[in-house]
XYZ file of C-alpha atoms in Angstrom:
613
model
C 37.194 89.523 115.670
C 39.637 87.571 114.575
C 40.651 88.793 111.342
C 40.869 92.369 112.405
C 43.527 91.949 115.532
C 46.062 90.000 112.967
C 45.312 93.258 111.253
C 46.277 94.824 114.242
C 49.219 92.127 114.749
C 50.579 93.129 111.299
C 50.186 96.666 111.120
C 52.582 96.423 114.865
C 54.905 95.014 113.469
C 55.585 96.833 110.231
C 54.899 99.827 112.437
C 58.600 98.095 114.125
C 60.931 96.797 111.633
C 59.792 100.123 110.231
C 61.157 101.966 112.991
C 64.201 99.486 113.663
C 66.068 100.048 110.195
C 65.057 104.225 110.184
C 67.593 104.026 113.383
C 70.220 101.967 111.667
C 72.556 103.412 108.890
C 75.398 102.233 107.022
C 78.424 104.338 106.179
C 82.116 103.724 105.231
C 84.468 106.089 104.725
C 86.147 106.636 101.886
C 90.199 109.263 101.273
C 93.556 108.964 99.503
C 96.064 107.354 101.337
C 96.989 108.868 104.177
C 94.400 111.645 105.089
C 93.940 109.920 109.001
C 90.783 107.379 107.636
C 92.091 105.068 110.179
C 92.978 108.045 113.297
C 89.223 109.424 112.340
C 87.895 105.997 113.045
C 89.232 105.975 116.047
C 87.801 108.825 117.463
C 84.795 108.104 116.108
C 84.496 105.303 118.537
C 85.727 106.207 120.463
C 83.064 108.981 121.068
C 80.183 106.497 120.936
C 81.533 104.784 123.800
C 82.040 101.187 121.226
C 85.111 100.064 122.520
C 88.334 102.268 124.881
C 91.679 103.401 122.317
C 94.793 102.056 123.866
C 96.926 102.215 120.346
C 96.344 104.442 117.155
C 94.094 102.513 114.453
C 92.208 100.144 116.265
C 90.780 98.581 113.524
C 93.749 97.566 111.590
C 94.494 94.631 113.183
C 97.282 93.123 110.733
C 100.764 93.860 111.853
C 101.126 94.398 108.653
C 98.913 97.416 108.996
C 100.579 98.628 111.550
C 103.660 98.638 110.764
C 103.358 100.185 107.127
C 100.855 102.418 108.749
C 98.567 100.818 105.942
C 95.298 100.366 105.239
C 95.018 97.125 103.386
C 92.143 95.539 104.206
C 88.833 97.264 105.394
C 87.466 96.838 107.816
C 83.312 96.156 109.253
C 82.229 97.695 113.100
C 79.005 97.989 114.622
C 78.054 101.528 116.065
C 75.402 102.646 118.715
C 74.587 106.260 118.769
C 72.213 108.592 121.357
C 70.500 111.783 119.167
C 68.042 113.507 120.471
C 66.961 110.605 123.084
C 66.588 108.363 120.105
C 68.881 105.219 119.718
C 70.770 104.494 115.955
C 72.921 101.339 114.960
C 75.663 103.014 113.135
C 77.380 100.374 110.228
C 81.077 102.336 109.783
C 83.626 100.161 107.161
C 87.108 101.855 107.001
C 88.713 101.472 103.391
C 91.836 102.099 101.811
C 93.392 104.411 100.212
C 95.538 102.727 98.980
C 95.402 102.393 94.399
C 96.107 98.858 94.857
C 93.682 98.199 96.896
C 90.481 99.827 95.204
C 88.805 95.776 95.095
C 88.610 96.358 98.881
C 86.458 99.860 98.491
C 84.059 98.826 95.555
C 82.968 95.656 98.077
C 82.397 98.050 101.232
C 80.795 100.272 98.869
C 77.805 98.516 97.868
C 76.941 97.054 101.274
C 76.260 101.248 101.975
C 74.282 103.999 101.376
C 76.488 106.835 102.140
C 80.218 107.811 103.128
C 82.339 110.263 104.948
C 84.801 111.787 102.042
C 87.693 112.643 104.141
C 90.449 115.252 103.059
C 93.552 116.682 104.037
C 93.656 119.477 105.366
C 97.272 120.471 104.433
C 97.018 118.115 101.152
C 93.804 118.938 99.778
C 91.963 117.086 97.046
C 94.181 113.342 95.216
C 93.882 111.288 92.811
C 92.423 108.705 94.861
C 89.641 110.875 96.495
C 88.564 111.596 93.020
C 88.651 107.886 92.271
C 86.626 106.640 95.393
C 84.007 109.716 95.214
C 83.676 108.651 92.051
C 83.338 105.158 92.483
C 81.059 106.231 96.298
C 78.588 108.919 93.521
C 77.841 105.759 90.358
C 76.987 103.417 93.431
C 74.237 106.799 94.481
C 75.670 107.007 97.601
C 75.322 109.923 99.599
C 78.417 112.323 100.359
C 79.295 113.685 103.616
C 82.317 115.843 103.485
C 85.270 116.277 106.019
C 88.084 117.703 105.511
C 91.264 116.897 108.491
C 93.891 117.444 110.191
C 92.731 121.396 110.943
C 94.545 120.732 113.317
C 97.686 121.494 111.550
C 99.873 124.209 111.909
C 100.726 124.080 107.859
C 96.101 123.085 107.171
C 95.050 125.054 104.041
C 90.931 124.689 105.324
C 89.481 127.433 103.112
C 91.547 126.094 100.368
C 90.514 123.392 100.651
C 87.116 124.097 100.595
C 86.417 126.057 97.748
C 88.593 122.146 95.989
C 85.564 120.354 97.392
C 82.763 122.278 96.082
C 84.174 122.533 92.072
C 83.971 118.627 92.396
C 80.830 118.354 94.560
C 78.695 120.917 93.654
C 77.714 121.289 97.406
C 77.141 124.430 99.803
C 79.844 125.899 101.931
C 77.540 124.867 105.195
C 78.140 120.900 104.601
C 81.712 121.357 104.892
C 82.945 119.287 108.124
C 85.649 120.448 109.858
C 87.599 118.081 111.781
C 90.520 116.193 113.225
C 91.077 112.397 114.215
C 94.498 113.960 116.561
C 92.426 115.576 118.433
C 88.409 114.327 118.027
C 87.185 118.336 116.639
C 84.293 117.898 114.761
C 83.353 114.357 115.494
C 80.355 114.798 117.014
C 78.864 116.933 114.046
C 79.501 114.213 112.185
C 78.338 111.368 113.833
C 74.988 114.161 113.936
C 74.893 115.113 110.037
C 76.044 110.985 109.918
C 72.436 110.752 110.754
C 70.404 113.418 109.283
C 72.126 113.581 106.222
C 72.535 110.142 105.474
C 69.622 107.250 104.295
C 68.524 104.691 106.408
C 68.868 100.958 104.130
C 64.981 101.450 101.780
C 63.947 97.374 101.912
C 61.458 94.981 103.089
C 61.390 92.643 106.003
C 58.346 90.369 104.508
C 60.583 89.407 101.023
C 62.025 86.019 100.990
C 65.746 87.034 102.253
C 68.748 88.707 100.227
C 71.911 89.227 101.750
C 75.143 90.330 99.774
C 78.451 88.280 100.575
C 81.500 92.015 100.677
C 83.535 90.104 102.594
C 84.597 86.477 104.211
C 87.294 85.629 106.839
C 89.352 82.074 107.385
C 89.456 80.750 110.520
C 90.670 77.536 111.483
C 88.270 75.936 114.756
C 85.173 77.762 113.075
C 86.075 77.311 108.894
C 84.226 80.934 106.470
C 83.044 82.747 107.978
C 81.457 84.730 105.562
C 80.155 89.063 106.137
C 77.170 90.092 105.055
C 74.172 92.583 104.602
C 70.709 91.542 104.389
C 69.295 94.371 101.396
C 65.685 92.710 102.395
C 63.996 89.734 104.708
C 66.268 88.975 108.518
C 68.420 85.575 108.828
C 67.854 83.553 112.334
C 70.381 80.691 113.655
C 69.995 78.448 112.798
C 68.469 78.760 109.599
C 68.831 76.575 106.541
C 70.330 78.409 103.975
C 71.559 78.571 100.382
C 74.702 80.729 98.363
C 72.916 81.204 94.861
C 75.547 80.729 92.962
C 77.387 77.909 94.073
C 74.281 76.114 95.462
C 75.344 74.954 98.766
C 73.082 74.244 101.617
C 74.250 75.314 104.648
C 73.493 75.770 108.113
C 73.708 79.008 109.798
C 75.100 77.859 112.949
C 76.176 80.853 114.285
C 74.929 85.132 113.491
C 75.006 88.278 115.322
C 77.314 91.953 114.972
C 80.409 92.478 114.226
C 82.092 94.374 117.021
C 85.503 94.992 117.513
C 84.729 90.258 117.827
C 82.199 89.222 117.231
C 78.632 89.288 118.827
C 76.373 86.463 118.581
C 72.454 87.684 117.576
C 69.590 85.475 117.929
C 68.128 86.939 114.787
C 68.583 90.012 112.078
C 66.197 92.108 110.105
C 66.489 93.857 106.831
C 69.396 96.650 106.786
C 71.255 94.949 109.292
C 75.224 93.792 108.521
C 76.086 91.506 110.289
C 77.903 87.767 109.816
C 77.447 84.006 109.353
C 79.186 81.082 111.151
C 78.105 77.289 108.631
C 80.516 75.521 109.309
C 81.756 75.472 105.208
C 85.938 74.611 105.129
C 85.980 74.364 101.080
C 87.503 78.183 100.407
C 84.934 77.948 96.464
C 82.950 77.498 98.369
C 82.293 81.404 99.060
C 82.446 84.420 97.132
C 82.520 88.193 97.221
C 79.718 88.989 95.766
C 77.398 86.024 96.485
C 74.088 86.436 97.515
C 72.167 84.204 100.656
C 68.422 83.881 100.373
C 65.945 80.936 102.740
C 66.822 77.210 101.194
C 62.553 76.716 101.357
C 61.802 80.234 99.990
C 64.199 81.401 98.376
C 64.967 84.629 96.072
C 63.501 85.491 92.922
C 66.751 86.813 91.732
C 71.295 87.113 93.151
C 71.289 90.828 93.830
C 73.367 92.473 90.358
C 75.069 95.391 90.387
C 78.122 93.531 91.921
C 81.906 93.743 89.522
C 84.192 91.904 88.768
C 88.126 91.557 89.868
C 90.571 92.846 87.267
C 94.127 92.193 87.659
C 96.989 94.577 86.101
C 99.727 92.978 86.563
C 100.666 89.132 87.106
C 103.789 87.493 88.510
C 104.082 83.763 88.934
C 104.658 83.167 92.839
C 106.017 79.407 92.945
C 107.021 77.350 96.743
C 111.216 77.247 97.785
C 110.367 73.287 98.314
C 108.433 71.166 94.822
C 107.039 69.128 98.273
C 104.687 71.755 98.782
C 102.381 73.370 96.227
C 99.577 71.671 97.478
C 100.215 73.317 100.828
C 100.461 76.720 98.489
C 97.376 76.310 97.025
C 95.778 76.156 100.545
C 96.870 78.720 101.572
C 96.853 80.348 98.434
C 92.976 79.482 98.849
C 92.278 80.753 102.140
C 93.715 84.258 101.497
C 91.598 85.061 98.778
C 88.370 84.492 101.114
C 90.097 87.413 102.372
C 91.385 88.829 99.651
C 89.074 88.902 96.622
C 90.955 90.964 94.614
C 93.883 88.672 94.704
C 93.381 85.923 91.404
C 95.561 82.582 90.474
C 95.955 79.682 88.181
C 99.084 76.938 87.857
C 101.405 76.589 86.229
C 105.083 75.468 85.056
C 108.579 76.222 85.181
C 111.675 74.691 83.350
C 113.376 77.247 86.032
C 111.708 76.711 89.837
C 109.362 73.501 89.089
C 104.588 73.610 90.134
C 103.319 76.629 91.423
C 100.839 79.508 90.630
C 100.341 82.262 88.134
C 98.716 85.740 90.368
C 96.934 88.269 88.748
C 97.502 91.236 91.373
C 96.203 94.443 91.737
C 99.264 96.015 91.924
C 103.099 96.271 93.452
C 102.030 96.465 96.967
C 99.220 94.307 96.319
C 101.638 91.829 94.733
C 104.353 92.794 98.231
C 101.700 92.819 100.734
C 100.027 88.900 99.212
C 103.874 87.852 99.351
C 104.760 88.855 102.960
C 101.359 87.608 104.285
C 101.882 84.989 102.890
C 105.320 84.457 104.927
C 103.825 85.347 108.063
C 100.233 83.810 108.151
C 101.482 80.102 106.786
C 104.479 80.494 106.331
C 104.685 79.117 103.084
C 108.638 80.766 101.048
C 108.191 81.487 98.507
C 109.832 83.448 94.544
C 107.824 85.856 92.733
C 109.073 85.663 89.252
C 109.279 89.657 87.164
C 106.148 91.340 86.760
C 103.934 91.438 84.014
C 101.031 91.804 82.421
C 98.715 90.444 79.893
C 99.032 90.944 75.984
C 96.690 90.204 73.695
C 99.132 88.012 70.260
C 97.466 87.435 66.730
C 98.784 84.852 65.154
C 98.506 85.591 60.682
C 95.750 83.181 60.695
C 93.004 85.991 62.432
C 93.773 84.207 65.665
C 94.254 85.664 69.085
C 96.108 84.791 71.804
C 95.642 85.562 76.635
C 99.778 85.624 77.146
C 99.936 86.828 80.937
C 103.870 84.944 80.683
C 107.007 85.482 78.577
C 106.895 81.353 78.553
C 103.288 81.658 77.070
C 104.508 83.429 74.151
C 104.321 81.743 70.270
C 107.637 82.071 67.603
C 108.450 84.859 66.803
C 107.777 83.792 62.851
C 103.456 83.030 63.200
C 103.152 86.239 65.811
C 101.235 89.272 63.025
C 100.866 91.479 66.017
C 101.100 91.952 69.664
C 98.840 94.405 71.005
C 99.547 95.968 75.049
C 97.035 97.233 77.806
C 97.108 100.786 78.148
C 95.910 103.278 81.331
C 94.283 107.333 81.994
C 96.261 108.391 84.817
C 96.062 110.996 86.344
C 98.364 112.081 88.644
C 97.805 115.723 90.678
C 100.978 117.949 91.549
C 101.467 120.899 92.337
C 102.898 123.523 89.444
C 106.388 122.583 90.268
C 106.835 119.019 89.542
C 105.010 119.208 85.955
C 108.266 119.081 84.104
C 109.900 116.513 86.009
C 106.610 114.447 85.735
C 106.048 114.960 82.201
C 109.865 113.891 81.665
C 109.223 111.045 83.351
C 105.711 110.419 81.523
C 107.357 110.574 78.538
C 110.284 107.632 78.848
C 107.985 105.610 79.598
C 106.169 106.303 75.944
C 103.216 108.135 77.339
C 100.988 110.674 75.674
C 99.577 113.782 77.594
C 95.948 113.830 77.320
C 94.559 117.050 79.069
C 96.537 119.382 81.775
C 94.139 121.140 83.684
C 94.155 123.401 86.642
C 91.743 122.921 90.080
C 92.720 125.527 92.228
C 95.680 127.916 92.610
C 99.132 126.824 91.700
C 98.023 122.933 91.451
C 97.018 121.014 88.587
C 95.601 117.316 87.180
C 97.903 116.018 84.108
C 96.378 113.520 81.960
C 98.195 111.056 79.945
C 97.142 107.940 77.949
C 100.262 105.521 79.418
C 101.330 101.546 78.441
C 100.203 99.752 81.758
C 103.702 98.019 81.698
C 105.111 99.984 82.024
C 104.157 101.730 85.169
C 103.801 98.405 87.001
C 107.323 98.088 87.602
C 108.519 101.136 89.170
C 106.714 104.149 87.600
C 105.378 104.897 90.792
C 107.923 105.314 93.562
C 109.660 107.739 91.319
C 106.278 110.020 90.984
C 106.769 109.968 94.284
C 111.002 111.205 94.735
C 111.024 113.060 91.792
C 107.610 114.772 93.091
C 109.340 114.575 97.265
C 105.657 112.849 98.028
C 103.476 115.596 96.032
C 102.239 113.590 93.878
C 98.646 111.643 93.949
C 98.485 108.989 90.876
C 95.759 107.011 90.249
C 94.776 105.468 86.658
C 92.566 102.506 85.462
C 91.797 100.789 82.252
C 91.984 102.201 79.004
C 91.919 98.798 76.049
C 94.781 98.028 73.866
C 97.032 98.947 71.017
C 99.379 97.718 69.601
C 102.844 97.490 70.490
C 106.519 96.896 69.030
C 106.773 93.646 71.149
C 109.778 91.759 72.095
C 110.445 89.021 73.681
C 113.800 89.220 76.510
C 115.758 85.999 77.353
C 117.784 86.051 80.274
C 120.469 83.048 79.508
C 123.107 81.761 81.871
C 125.596 79.582 79.844
C 123.606 79.403 77.834
C 120.763 77.676 79.341
C 116.923 79.923 79.522
C 116.099 81.035 82.624
C 112.738 81.604 82.071
C 111.412 82.876 85.147
C 113.419 86.353 83.866
C 112.177 86.345 80.216
C 110.572 89.803 79.934
C 108.332 91.325 77.138
C 109.703 94.622 77.207
C 109.170 97.575 73.435
C 112.263 96.496 71.310
C 113.266 100.584 72.020
C 113.830 99.943 75.209
C 115.430 96.002 75.096
C 119.734 96.608 74.570
C 119.509 98.990 78.061
C 116.861 96.990 80.121
C 119.248 93.523 78.327
C 122.530 95.058 79.712
C 121.415 96.734 82.746
C 119.076 93.637 83.855
C 122.795 91.095 83.173
C 124.840 93.973 85.836
C 122.642 93.671 88.140
C 122.333 89.681 88.048
C 126.956 89.700 87.471
C 126.409 91.640 90.873
C 123.826 89.673 92.716
C 124.970 86.355 91.140
C 128.039 84.100 93.682
C 130.458 82.934 92.155
C 130.905 79.360 91.157
C 133.949 77.393 90.531
C 133.523 77.974 87.268
C 132.672 80.688 84.991
C 128.855 81.654 84.433
C 127.959 83.591 81.299
C 124.827 86.027 81.525
C 123.865 86.816 78.036
C 120.382 88.978 77.224
C 119.493 87.423 73.987
C 116.181 88.790 71.673
C 115.397 85.225 69.882
C 119.051 84.274 68.574
C 120.163 87.053 68.868
C 122.365 87.303 72.066
C 122.271 91.615 72.708
C 124.056 91.722 75.998
C 126.458 89.754 78.022
C 128.891 90.177 81.341
C 130.774 87.238 82.873
C 131.396 86.366 86.822
C 134.894 84.688 87.128
C 135.723 81.015 88.150
C 136.428 81.606 91.747
C 140.399 79.347 91.833
C 142.383 77.789 93.732
C 146.094 78.790 93.242
C 147.003 75.325 92.098
C 151.126 76.546 91.032
C 151.444 77.352 95.028
C 153.402 74.712 95.977
C 156.087 75.191 92.742
C 158.788 76.731 93.984
C 161.722 76.594 91.221
C 162.201 73.356 88.808
C 161.209 73.625 85.416
C 157.368 75.929 83.825
C 156.585 72.396 82.821
C 155.043 70.816 85.224
C 153.689 74.262 86.053
C 152.572 74.576 82.249
C 151.257 70.231 83.875
C 149.255 71.495 86.685
C 147.271 74.475 85.094
C 146.372 72.337 82.120
C 144.736 69.958 84.322
C 142.765 72.164 86.170
C 141.431 73.643 83.392
C 139.783 70.496 82.258
C 138.042 69.996 85.499
C 137.140 73.475 85.081
C 134.964 72.554 81.772
C 134.012 69.023 83.122
C 132.272 71.067 85.829
C 130.747 74.193 84.145
C 129.577 71.358 82.184
C 127.344 69.363 84.243
C 127.637 72.475 86.980
C 124.260 74.285 88.035
C 123.827 77.434 88.546
C 121.623 78.748 90.823
C 119.628 82.144 91.259
C 118.964 83.969 94.508
C 115.331 85.578 95.168
C 116.356 88.917 94.440
C 118.193 88.432 91.056
C 114.416 87.728 90.522
C 112.853 91.272 92.379
C 116.019 92.866 90.730
C 114.393 94.149 88.416
C 112.453 95.665 90.128
C 115.561 98.035 91.659
C 117.685 98.995 88.540
C 118.398 102.536 88.513
């Protein structure tokens, strides 16, 4: 009798777990930049009575996000939704749309079973839309296509529907027309999330397996990790272990992600939540790590979380040398919240001790610099950005170089290989000519050109990464009047004729201004650098010679003239030899000053290379 009753209890408990998991939906919103993801997320939160929307983009809580009107961080939030008398728990993750923050999207996708693919009714399918869609399809996510901004006067929903059908192969009735501004279609979207996106699959009775997809640093509570439970369950007070770092902790507080952290006694299979365990060291939490129980650990970590690949490298140095350790701590805390940032210590003759940081693009680099200033009060100097190269020596050895200062002597180099990318540019046929000229000027090679629909065309180019990291995206937006979209992925390394271009000030090389450039561009680039520095360097009491050099060969020169006092002003009348004597004395003083004088290079000079045009 006891055996039968215990079996009934187990069956009843399993049934409750199944019913509870059946009412959970984990989904994210993916789209190209500025297609209205965050505004649509506001309407979903408002419709489900999760929060009262007082201003636009409630999930974009960072000051920088509000200023620039872009999403930088993915944001998770839980909503409660009632459909046909049944209550559902919807875990939404709003993701960034810019190509520089695609790693945020990949992490969000790993924690979901479905995605809303949002397309702007006025612009149609863009490059990052396609890129994010392929990422979601690779993770077997259920895709719900949504056409946003249907209330706009210049909206073209029929044409955009045709593009989505070509892209996804879905039926026309599966596409939802909506407006994040007016709230049109929001009810239909929520119904589709419940009906089309599958519930999480997992075993409540298996050992705990939870994937960490994000983390933040709180100065009072330590590191707070965000996770999704794939198998098992977690209670407050449980002893847990992080598999990759092999560290044990106590789950002091667990809970779900509302607008604020909302504590819970227990979280189950399929839930998205957070854990506070008093971790103070930033390196102990890794995004993509697996949480399990100490007493009953799972057999293996959750697989399939890809490592970040930095595309652009730049030196970040504190203005005051004694701030080096503070900068290290700030970068570690920032890395918790931005897993795509990588860094390692390095030193420079001109700038002292700092870090070589890896970024996903120029906007990412700019945002990191801005966040260091605002969130950690760190004044830093950022050097000229560049990419990593493979340098082959004459003995068959190979070395990866991120910094021009790390280049071996020219006589030892056999050849250099630089990274290439496959770029996808979507634009209207009006701008094909100027865009092709831009790509050819950047040593691009046209791989394919195909018409998507109407007068919209997709260009596939093979381009050297070093040519696009500085100003390519800005120029593309300018010549296409904002109508071209751009996305890229790495395509290996190829041999190239590269030279190290040094900038000398009074004969002394400034290693922070050194760059690796193609031999065909070196003279023009060196001349423009010298001209720009002549404008930016403040005048001194002595002449400053600005030179661009390849090895021992000077290829360009400019001079910043000295500030001179008129020493002969007090001489009125008298012999000319008196004036000459005063001028000779001044000349000797200037020469002596030049030998001991230092030239201070302002921060804007390091960024001058970015804005040479």
